[in-house]
Coordinates of C-alpha atoms in Angstrom, one line a residue:
Chain H
X812 CA -10.0 -5.6 29.6
X813 CA -13.1 -2.6 29.3
X814 CA -12.9 -1.7 26.0
X815 CA -14.6 1.2 24.3
X816 CA -15.3 0.8 20.9
X817 CA -16.8 4.7 19.1
X818 CA -18.7 4.0 16.3
X819 CA -21.7 2.4 14.8
X820 CA -21.3 1.7 11.2
X821 CA -20.2 -2.1 10.3
X822 CA -16.3 -1.4 11.6
X823 CA -17.9 -0.5 14.8
X824 CA -20.0 -3.3 15.3
X825 CA -17.6 -6.0 13.8
X826 CA -15.0 -4.5 16.5
X827 CA -17.0 -4.4 19.1
X828 CA -18.7 -8.3 19.1
X829 CA -15.8 -9.8 18.1
X830 CA -13.6 -7.8 21.4
X831 CA -16.8 -8.9 23.7
X832 CA -16.9 -12.5 21.8
X833 CA -12.7 -12.7 23.4
X834 CA -13.9 -12.2 26.6
X835 CA -14.3 -8.6 27.1
X836 CA -16.0 -5.7 28.6
X837 CA -17.3 -4.2 25.5
X838 CA -19.3 -1.0 25.3
X839 CA -20.0 1.3 22.2
X840 CA -19.8 5.0 22.3
X841 CA -22.1 6.4 20.0
X842 CA -23.2 10.4 19.8
X843 CA -26.8 10.3 20.1
X844 CA -27.9 6.6 22.0
X845 CA -31.6 6.9 21.2
X846 CA -30.8 7.4 17.7
X847 CA -28.6 4.7 17.3
X848 CA -30.6 2.9 19.2
X849 CA -33.4 3.1 16.1
X850 CA -31.7 2.6 13.2
X851 CA -32.6 -1.1 11.5
X852 CA -28.5 -2.3 11.8
X853 CA -27.8 -1.0 15.4
X854 CA -31.5 -3.0 16.9
X855 CA -30.6 -5.8 15.1
X856 CA -27.5 -5.8 16.6
X857 CA -28.0 -4.6 19.7
X858 CA -30.7 -7.7 19.9
X859 CA -27.8 -10.0 19.2
X860 CA -25.5 -8.0 21.8
X861 CA -27.5 -8.1 24.5
X862 CA -24.2 -7.7 26.8
X863 CA -22.8 -4.8 25.3
X864 CA -24.4 -1.2 25.9
X865 CA -24.5 1.6 23.9
X866 CA -23.4 4.8 25.2
X867 CA -22.6 8.5 25.0
X868 CA -18.6 9.0 23.6
X869 CA -17.3 10.6 26.4
X870 CA -19.0 8.2 29.1
X871 CA -18.0 5.5 27.0
X872 CA -14.4 6.8 27.3
X873 CA -14.7 7.6 30.5
X874 CA -15.4 4.2 31.6
X875 CA -12.9 2.2 29.3
X876 CA -9.2 0.9 30.0
X877 CA -8.4 0.7 25.9
X878 CA -10.2 2.9 23.6
X879 CA -11.4 2.0 19.7
X880 CA -11.5 5.0 17.5
X881 CA -13.5 2.8 14.6
X882 CA -15.8 6.0 13.3
X883 CA -15.9 8.0 9.9
X884 CA -12.4 8.8 9.3
X885 CA -13.5 12.3 8.0
X886 CA -14.8 12.9 11.5
X887 CA -12.2 11.2 14.1
X888 CA -11.0 14.2 15.6
X889 CA -14.4 15.4 16.2
X890 CA -15.8 12.1 17.4
X891 CA -12.7 12.3 19.9
X892 CA -13.0 15.3 21.3
X893 CA -16.9 14.6 21.8
X894 CA -15.5 11.3 23.9
X895 CA -13.5 14.2 26.0
X896 CA -10.0 14.7 26.4
X897 CA -9.8 13.3 30.1
X898 CA -11.3 10.3 29.3
X899 CA -8.3 9.6 26.6
X900 CA -5.4 10.9 29.0
X901 CA -3.1 7.5 29.8
X902 CA -5.4 5.6 27.7
X903 CA -4.6 2.6 25.2
X904 CA -6.3 4.9 22.1
X905 CA -6.4 2.4 19.1
X906 CA -6.8 4.1 15.7
X907 CA -8.5 2.2 13.4
X908 CA -10.2 4.8 11.1
X909 CA -8.8 6.3 7.5
X910 CA -9.5 9.3 6.2
X911 CA -10.9 9.0 2.7
X912 CA -12.6 11.8 1.1
X913 CA -15.9 10.5 -1.3
X914 CA -16.6 14.7 -2.1
X915 CA -15.7 13.3 -5.4
X916 CA -17.1 10.1 -5.7
X917 CA -15.4 6.2 -6.0
X918 CA -12.6 6.0 -6.1
X919 CA -12.6 8.1 -2.7
X920 CA -8.9 9.8 -2.2
X921 CA -7.1 10.5 1.2
X922 CA -7.7 13.8 3.4
X923 CA -4.2 13.5 4.7
X924 CA -1.8 11.9 2.3
X925 CA 2.4 11.1 2.8
X926 CA 3.2 13.9 5.1
X927 CA 1.0 13.8 7.5
X928 CA -1.5 11.0 8.6
X929 CA -4.9 10.6 11.2
X930 CA -2.8 8.3 13.2
X931 CA -1.0 11.5 13.8
X932 CA -3.2 14.3 13.6
X933 CA -4.7 11.6 16.3
X934 CA -2.0 11.8 18.9
X935 CA -1.1 15.5 17.8
X936 CA -4.7 16.6 19.7
X937 CA -4.5 14.1 22.3
X938 CA -0.4 14.1 23.5
X939 CA -2.3 12.2 26.5
X940 CA -3.4 9.2 24.6
X941 CA -1.5 6.4 23.8
X942 CA -2.1 6.0 20.3
X943 CA -1.9 2.6 18.1
X944 CA -3.1 2.7 14.3
X945 CA -3.6 -0.8 12.9
X946 CA -6.5 -3.2 11.0
X947 CA -6.7 -0.1 8.4
X948 CA -6.8 -2.5 6.1
X949 CA -8.6 -4.4 5.9
X950 CA -12.8 -5.3 5.8
X951 CA -14.4 -5.2 8.9
X952 CA -15.2 -9.1 8.9
X953 CA -11.5 -9.7 8.7
X954 CA -10.2 -7.4 11.8
X955 CA -12.6 -10.0 14.3
X956 CA -12.0 -13.3 12.3
X957 CA -7.9 -13.5 10.3
X958 CA -8.4 -16.8 9.1
X959 CA -11.6 -16.6 6.8
X960 CA -9.0 -15.4 4.8
X961 CA -6.3 -17.8 3.4
X962 CA -6.0 -19.2 6.5
X963 CA -5.0 -16.0 8.5
X964 CA -1.9 -16.0 6.7
X965 CA -1.7 -12.2 5.9
X966 CA -1.0 -9.0 8.2
X967 CA -1.5 -6.4 10.8
X968 CA 0.5 -3.7 10.9
X969 CA 1.0 -2.0 14.3
X970 CA 2.2 2.4 14.3
X971 CA 2.9 4.2 17.7
X972 CA 5.4 6.0 19.3
X973 CA 4.2 4.0 23.1
X974 CA 5.8 0.3 23.2
X975 CA 3.6 -1.0 26.3
X976 CA 1.1 0.4 24.4
X977 CA 1.7 -1.5 21.3
X978 CA 1.8 -4.2 23.4
X979 CA -1.6 -3.9 24.1
X980 CA -3.3 -3.7 21.0
X981 CA -0.7 -6.9 20.6
X982 CA -2.3 -9.1 22.9
X983 CA -5.6 -8.3 22.1
X984 CA -4.8 -8.8 18.2
X985 CA -3.5 -12.5 19.6
X986 CA -7.5 -13.1 20.8
X987 CA -8.6 -12.0 18.0
X988 CA -7.1 -15.0 16.5
X989 CA -3.8 -12.8 14.3
X990 CA -0.4 -14.2 14.1
X991 CA 1.2 -11.8 11.8
X992 CA 2.0 -8.3 14.1
X993 CA 4.5 -6.1 12.7
X994 CA 5.4 -3.5 14.5
X995 CA 6.3 -1.1 11.7
X996 CA 7.1 1.5 14.6
X997 CA 6.7 5.5 15.9
X998 CA 3.2 7.2 14.7
X999 CA 4.7 8.8 11.7
X1000 CA 5.0 4.9 10.5
X1001 CA 0.6 5.1 9.7
X1002 CA 1.7 7.0 6.5
X1003 CA 2.4 3.3 5.2
X1004 CA -1.0 1.9 6.0
X1005 CA -3.0 4.8 5.7
X1006 CA -2.0 4.9 2.0
X1007 CA -2.7 1.6 1.3
X1008 CA -6.3 2.5 1.3
X1009 CA -6.2 3.6 -2.9
X1010 CA -4.2 -0.1 -3.9
X1011 CA -7.4 -1.9 -1.6
X1012 CA -10.1 0.1 -3.2
X1013 CA -8.7 -0.4 -6.5
X1014 CA -8.4 -4.3 -5.3
X1015 CA -11.6 -4.7 -4.4
X1016 CA -12.9 -3.5 -7.9
X1017 CA -10.8 -6.0 -9.9
X1018 CA -11.4 -9.6 -7.7
X1019 CA -15.2 -7.8 -7.1
X1020 CA -14.5 -9.0 -3.0
X1021 CA -13.6 -7.2 -0.1
X1022 CA -12.8 -11.0 1.3
X1023 CA -9.2 -10.0 1.3
X1024 CA -5.8 -8.5 3.1
X1025 CA -2.3 -7.8 2.8
X1026 CA 0.4 -10.1 3.7
X1027 CA 3.9 -8.8 3.4
X1028 CA 5.4 -12.3 2.5
X1029 CA 8.9 -13.2 3.4
Chain Q
X652 CA 11.3 -10.3 -27.8
X653 CA 13.7 -7.0 -28.0
X654 CA 13.2 -5.1 -25.3
X655 CA 14.8 -1.7 -24.5
X656 CA 15.8 -1.3 -20.8
X657 CA 16.1 2.7 -19.9
X658 CA 18.2 3.3 -16.8
X659 CA 21.6 2.0 -15.6
X660 CA 20.9 1.6 -12.0
X661 CA 20.2 -1.6 -10.0
X662 CA 16.1 -2.2 -11.2
X663 CA 17.5 -1.8 -14.8
X664 CA 20.7 -3.4 -15.0
X665 CA 18.4 -6.1 -12.8
X666 CA 16.0 -6.1 -14.7
X667 CA 17.5 -6.3 -18.1
X668 CA 20.1 -9.8 -17.0
X669 CA 16.6 -11.7 -16.4
X670 CA 14.9 -11.0 -19.8
X671 CA 18.1 -11.8 -21.2
X672 CA 17.9 -14.4 -18.6
X673 CA 14.5 -15.8 -19.9
X674 CA 15.2 -15.7 -23.4
X675 CA 14.5 -11.9 -24.5
X676 CA 16.9 -9.6 -27.0
X677 CA 17.8 -6.6 -24.9
X678 CA 19.5 -3.6 -24.8
X679 CA 20.0 -0.8 -21.7
X680 CA 19.7 2.6 -23.0
X681 CA 21.3 5.4 -20.8
X682 CA 21.6 8.8 -21.4
X683 CA 25.6 8.2 -22.2
X684 CA 26.9 5.3 -23.1
X685 CA 30.8 6.1 -22.8
X686 CA 29.6 8.2 -19.6
X687 CA 27.9 5.0 -18.0
X688 CA 30.4 2.0 -19.9
X689 CA 32.7 3.7 -17.0
X690 CA 30.9 3.5 -14.3
X691 CA 32.3 0.3 -12.0
X692 CA 29.1 -1.3 -11.2
X693 CA 27.9 -0.9 -14.9
X694 CA 31.8 -2.0 -16.0
X695 CA 31.4 -5.1 -14.0
X696 CA 28.1 -6.1 -14.8
X697 CA 28.9 -5.5 -18.6
X698 CA 31.5 -8.6 -18.3
X699 CA 29.7 -10.2 -17.2
X700 CA 26.5 -10.0 -19.9
X701 CA 28.5 -10.1 -23.0
X702 CA 25.3 -10.2 -25.5
X703 CA 23.8 -7.3 -23.5
X704 CA 24.7 -4.0 -25.5
X705 CA 24.5 -0.2 -24.1
X706 CA 22.7 2.1 -26.1
X707 CA 21.5 6.0 -26.2
X708 CA 18.3 6.3 -25.1
X709 CA 16.5 6.7 -28.2
X710 CA 18.7 4.4 -30.1
X711 CA 17.4 1.6 -27.6
X712 CA 13.9 3.4 -27.8
X713 CA 13.7 3.1 -31.8
X714 CA 15.2 -1.1 -32.1
X715 CA 13.0 -2.5 -29.2
X716 CA 9.2 -3.5 -29.2
X717 CA 8.9 -3.8 -25.7
X718 CA 10.7 -0.1 -23.6
X719 CA 10.9 -0.7 -20.2
X720 CA 11.1 2.5 -18.0
X721 CA 14.0 2.1 -14.9
X722 CA 14.6 4.9 -14.4
X723 CA 14.6 7.0 -11.3
X724 CA 11.0 8.5 -10.9
X725 CA 12.2 12.1 -10.3
X726 CA 13.3 12.2 -13.9
X727 CA 12.0 9.2 -16.0
X728 CA 9.4 12.0 -18.9
X729 CA 12.8 13.7 -19.4
X730 CA 14.3 10.2 -20.1
X731 CA 11.4 9.3 -22.6
X732 CA 12.0 12.3 -24.0
X733 CA 15.3 12.1 -24.5
X734 CA 14.1 8.7 -25.7
X735 CA 12.1 10.4 -28.0
X736 CA 8.3 10.4 -28.1
X737 CA 7.7 8.7 -32.3
X738 CA 10.1 5.9 -30.7
X739 CA 8.2 4.8 -27.7
X740 CA 4.9 5.4 -30.1
X741 CA 2.6 1.9 -30.5
X742 CA 5.1 0.3 -28.9
X743 CA 4.7 -1.6 -25.0
X744 CA 5.9 0.9 -23.0
X745 CA 6.8 -1.3 -18.9
X746 CA 6.9 1.6 -16.4
X747 CA 8.3 0.1 -12.9
X748 CA 9.8 3.5 -12.0
X749 CA 8.3 5.4 -8.6
X750 CA 8.6 9.0 -8.5
X751 CA 10.1 9.1 -5.0
X752 CA 11.4 12.7 -3.8
X753 CA 14.7 12.0 -1.1
X754 CA 14.5 15.9 -1.5
X755 CA 13.5 15.7 3.0
X756 CA 15.7 13.0 3.0
X757 CA 14.7 10.0 4.3
X758 CA 12.2 8.1 4.0
X759 CA 11.5 9.5 0.7
X760 CA 7.9 11.2 -0.2
X761 CA 6.0 10.6 -3.5
X762 CA 6.0 13.7 -6.0
X763 CA 2.8 12.8 -7.2
X764 CA 0.0 11.4 -4.9
X765 CA -3.1 10.0 -4.8
X766 CA -4.8 12.4 -7.2
X767 CA -2.0 11.4 -9.8
X768 CA 0.8 9.0 -10.5
X769 CA 3.8 8.2 -12.8
X770 CA 2.4 5.7 -14.8
X771 CA -1.1 8.0 -15.6
X772 CA 2.2 11.2 -16.6
X773 CA 4.0 8.9 -18.7
X774 CA 0.6 8.7 -20.4
X775 CA -0.6 11.2 -20.9
X776 CA 2.6 13.0 -22.5
X777 CA 2.9 9.9 -24.6
X778 CA -0.3 8.6 -25.4
X779 CA 0.4 7.1 -28.4
X780 CA 2.6 4.3 -25.7
X781 CA 1.2 1.6 -24.9
X782 CA 2.4 2.5 -20.7
X783 CA 1.3 -1.0 -18.2
X784 CA 2.4 0.2 -14.7
X785 CA 4.0 -3.3 -13.5
X786 CA 6.9 -4.9 -10.5
X787 CA 7.4 -1.1 -8.9
X788 CA 6.7 -2.5 -5.4
X789 CA 9.1 -4.7 -4.5
X790 CA 13.3 -4.5 -5.1
X791 CA 14.8 -5.0 -7.6
X792 CA 16.1 -8.7 -7.3
X793 CA 12.4 -10.0 -6.4
X794 CA 11.6 -8.5 -9.6
X795 CA 13.6 -11.6 -12.0
X796 CA 13.7 -14.2 -9.5
X797 CA 10.0 -14.5 -7.6
X798 CA 10.5 -17.1 -5.9
X799 CA 13.7 -15.8 -4.4
X800 CA 10.8 -14.5 -1.5
X801 CA 7.6 -17.1 0.0
X802 CA 8.3 -19.7 -3.0
X803 CA 7.2 -17.1 -5.3
X804 CA 3.7 -16.6 -3.1
X805 CA 3.6 -12.5 -3.6
X806 CA 1.9 -11.1 -5.7
X807 CA 2.3 -8.1 -8.9
X808 CA 0.3 -5.5 -10.3
X809 CA -0.7 -4.8 -14.0
X810 CA -2.2 -1.3 -14.5
X811 CA -3.1 0.0 -18.0
X812 CA -5.5 1.4 -20.6
X813 CA -4.7 -1.2 -23.0
X814 CA -5.4 -4.3 -22.8
X815 CA -3.4 -6.2 -25.4
X816 CA 0.2 -4.5 -23.9
X817 CA -0.7 -6.1 -20.8
X818 CA -1.4 -9.6 -21.9
X819 CA 2.1 -9.4 -23.5
X820 CA 3.5 -8.1 -20.4
X821 CA 1.5 -10.4 -18.2
X822 CA 4.0 -12.7 -21.0
X823 CA 6.7 -11.8 -19.8
X824 CA 6.6 -11.6 -16.2
X825 CA 5.5 -15.4 -16.6
X826 CA 9.0 -15.9 -18.5
X827 CA 10.3 -14.2 -15.3
X828 CA 8.4 -16.8 -12.7
X829 CA 5.4 -14.5 -11.8
X830 CA 2.0 -16.6 -11.2
X831 CA 0.4 -14.1 -9.5
X832 CA -0.4 -11.5 -11.0
X833 CA -3.1 -8.9 -10.5
X834 CA -4.5 -6.8 -13.6
X835 CA -6.2 -4.2 -11.4
X836 CA -7.5 -1.8 -14.4
X837 CA -6.8 1.2 -16.0
X838 CA -3.8 3.4 -15.3
X839 CA -5.5 5.4 -13.4
X840 CA -5.6 2.7 -10.7
X841 CA -1.4 2.8 -11.2
X842 CA -1.8 4.9 -8.0
X843 CA -2.2 2.5 -5.5
X844 CA 0.9 0.5 -6.2
X845 CA 2.7 3.6 -6.1
X846 CA 1.2 4.7 -3.3
X847 CA 2.8 1.2 -1.4
X848 CA 6.2 2.5 -0.7
X849 CA 5.9 4.7 2.3
X850 CA 4.2 0.9 3.0
X851 CA 7.3 -0.3 1.5
X852 CA 9.6 1.9 3.1
X853 CA 8.8 1.4 6.7
X854 CA 8.2 -2.2 6.3
X855 CA 12.1 -2.1 5.1
X856 CA 13.1 -0.4 8.4
X857 CA 11.6 -2.9 10.6
X858 CA 12.3 -6.1 9.4
X859 CA 15.5 -4.7 8.2
X860 CA 15.7 -6.3 4.4
X861 CA 14.8 -5.7 1.3
X862 CA 13.3 -9.6 0.9
X863 CA 9.9 -9.1 1.3
X864 CA 7.0 -8.2 -1.1
X865 CA 2.9 -7.8 -0.6
X866 CA 0.7 -10.3 -1.3
X867 CA -2.6 -10.0 -1.8
X868 CA -3.7 -12.7 -0.5
X869 CA -7.7 -14.4 -0.7

């Protein structure tokens, strides 16, 4: 599939590389191609991924069949505006972002919590996109290499209103090696996985490593 | 040890039975002994547990070495007031309650979230109690029989400011069969496990059973 990964942070680059490695055509969308390409981490990554171009957000989204929101959760709605509502219409929009507020220092709090979620905000703002929340409960390296932790015996969640869109995302997750994929229900269920972040942060502190993941033992 | 379990709901009765079964002396604390004893579920349970008396909240707490808050999270502070601050002073106070608000129907929201937690509220209100948050992420039956799910391969969390109190609670959890006990840190880390409840509720909906538990796969 043609997949636009929006965002040049660790999550965006890691997902882009993983999805390309699974055989998909991938572009990375960014607000400013020149500025991003000059960043040391991005420049090094581009050398290792010559088949994945950087594109402006709107061009990447217009080209893609599937769009991944891997931008900073506090700026995701603005980034998706820049990608362009018509370029998202009818498309599967995978939201992996977390609406974290670091303004009070560490640990972060949530910008939206319990009676709403970023996944719902994205769906409301872009009603013609087919939003699926997933992958937001883990470190980026695990998203594209689930067997790196506990032989892959952990759980990734799906939330979204569009069953066909969730089926597409399930297929992409299976391409990445996922086996325990739990469909929680409609997009309001994104509140659950988003509210896991405070536990994630404390578990990271307790273990001293981000190399862990949630499993729904059953 | 002498353990007072405050609360006659499913969580309280299940924990009381489990702790007694592990060899501890247990009393169940309730606001109104006569009224509770006349409830059908409690009456039946008492027949099966002749060694566990019902006691008024303050008498149970005064007698105990360890107090368990298994009351409804929306009423826990009031129940602990009734147990009496002097009766809690210096004691390990295990808080297993969740501050759920069902006033808007199902699914419930959290009465306190992200910038505070019920565990912290209890510790602030009873500064001489040694509060440990634990066991709040699962169905009651699993609390006292962890091997009933996935051969016990799942995680129970500890949060609290008092290391010695956490060691006591760790011992009690081991008595109940727990092997994966993760100390998250001070009582503010209770925000993490308390904020898991929205995911728990949606997972319950998706699986159609409460017989599951979180594991930190690592």
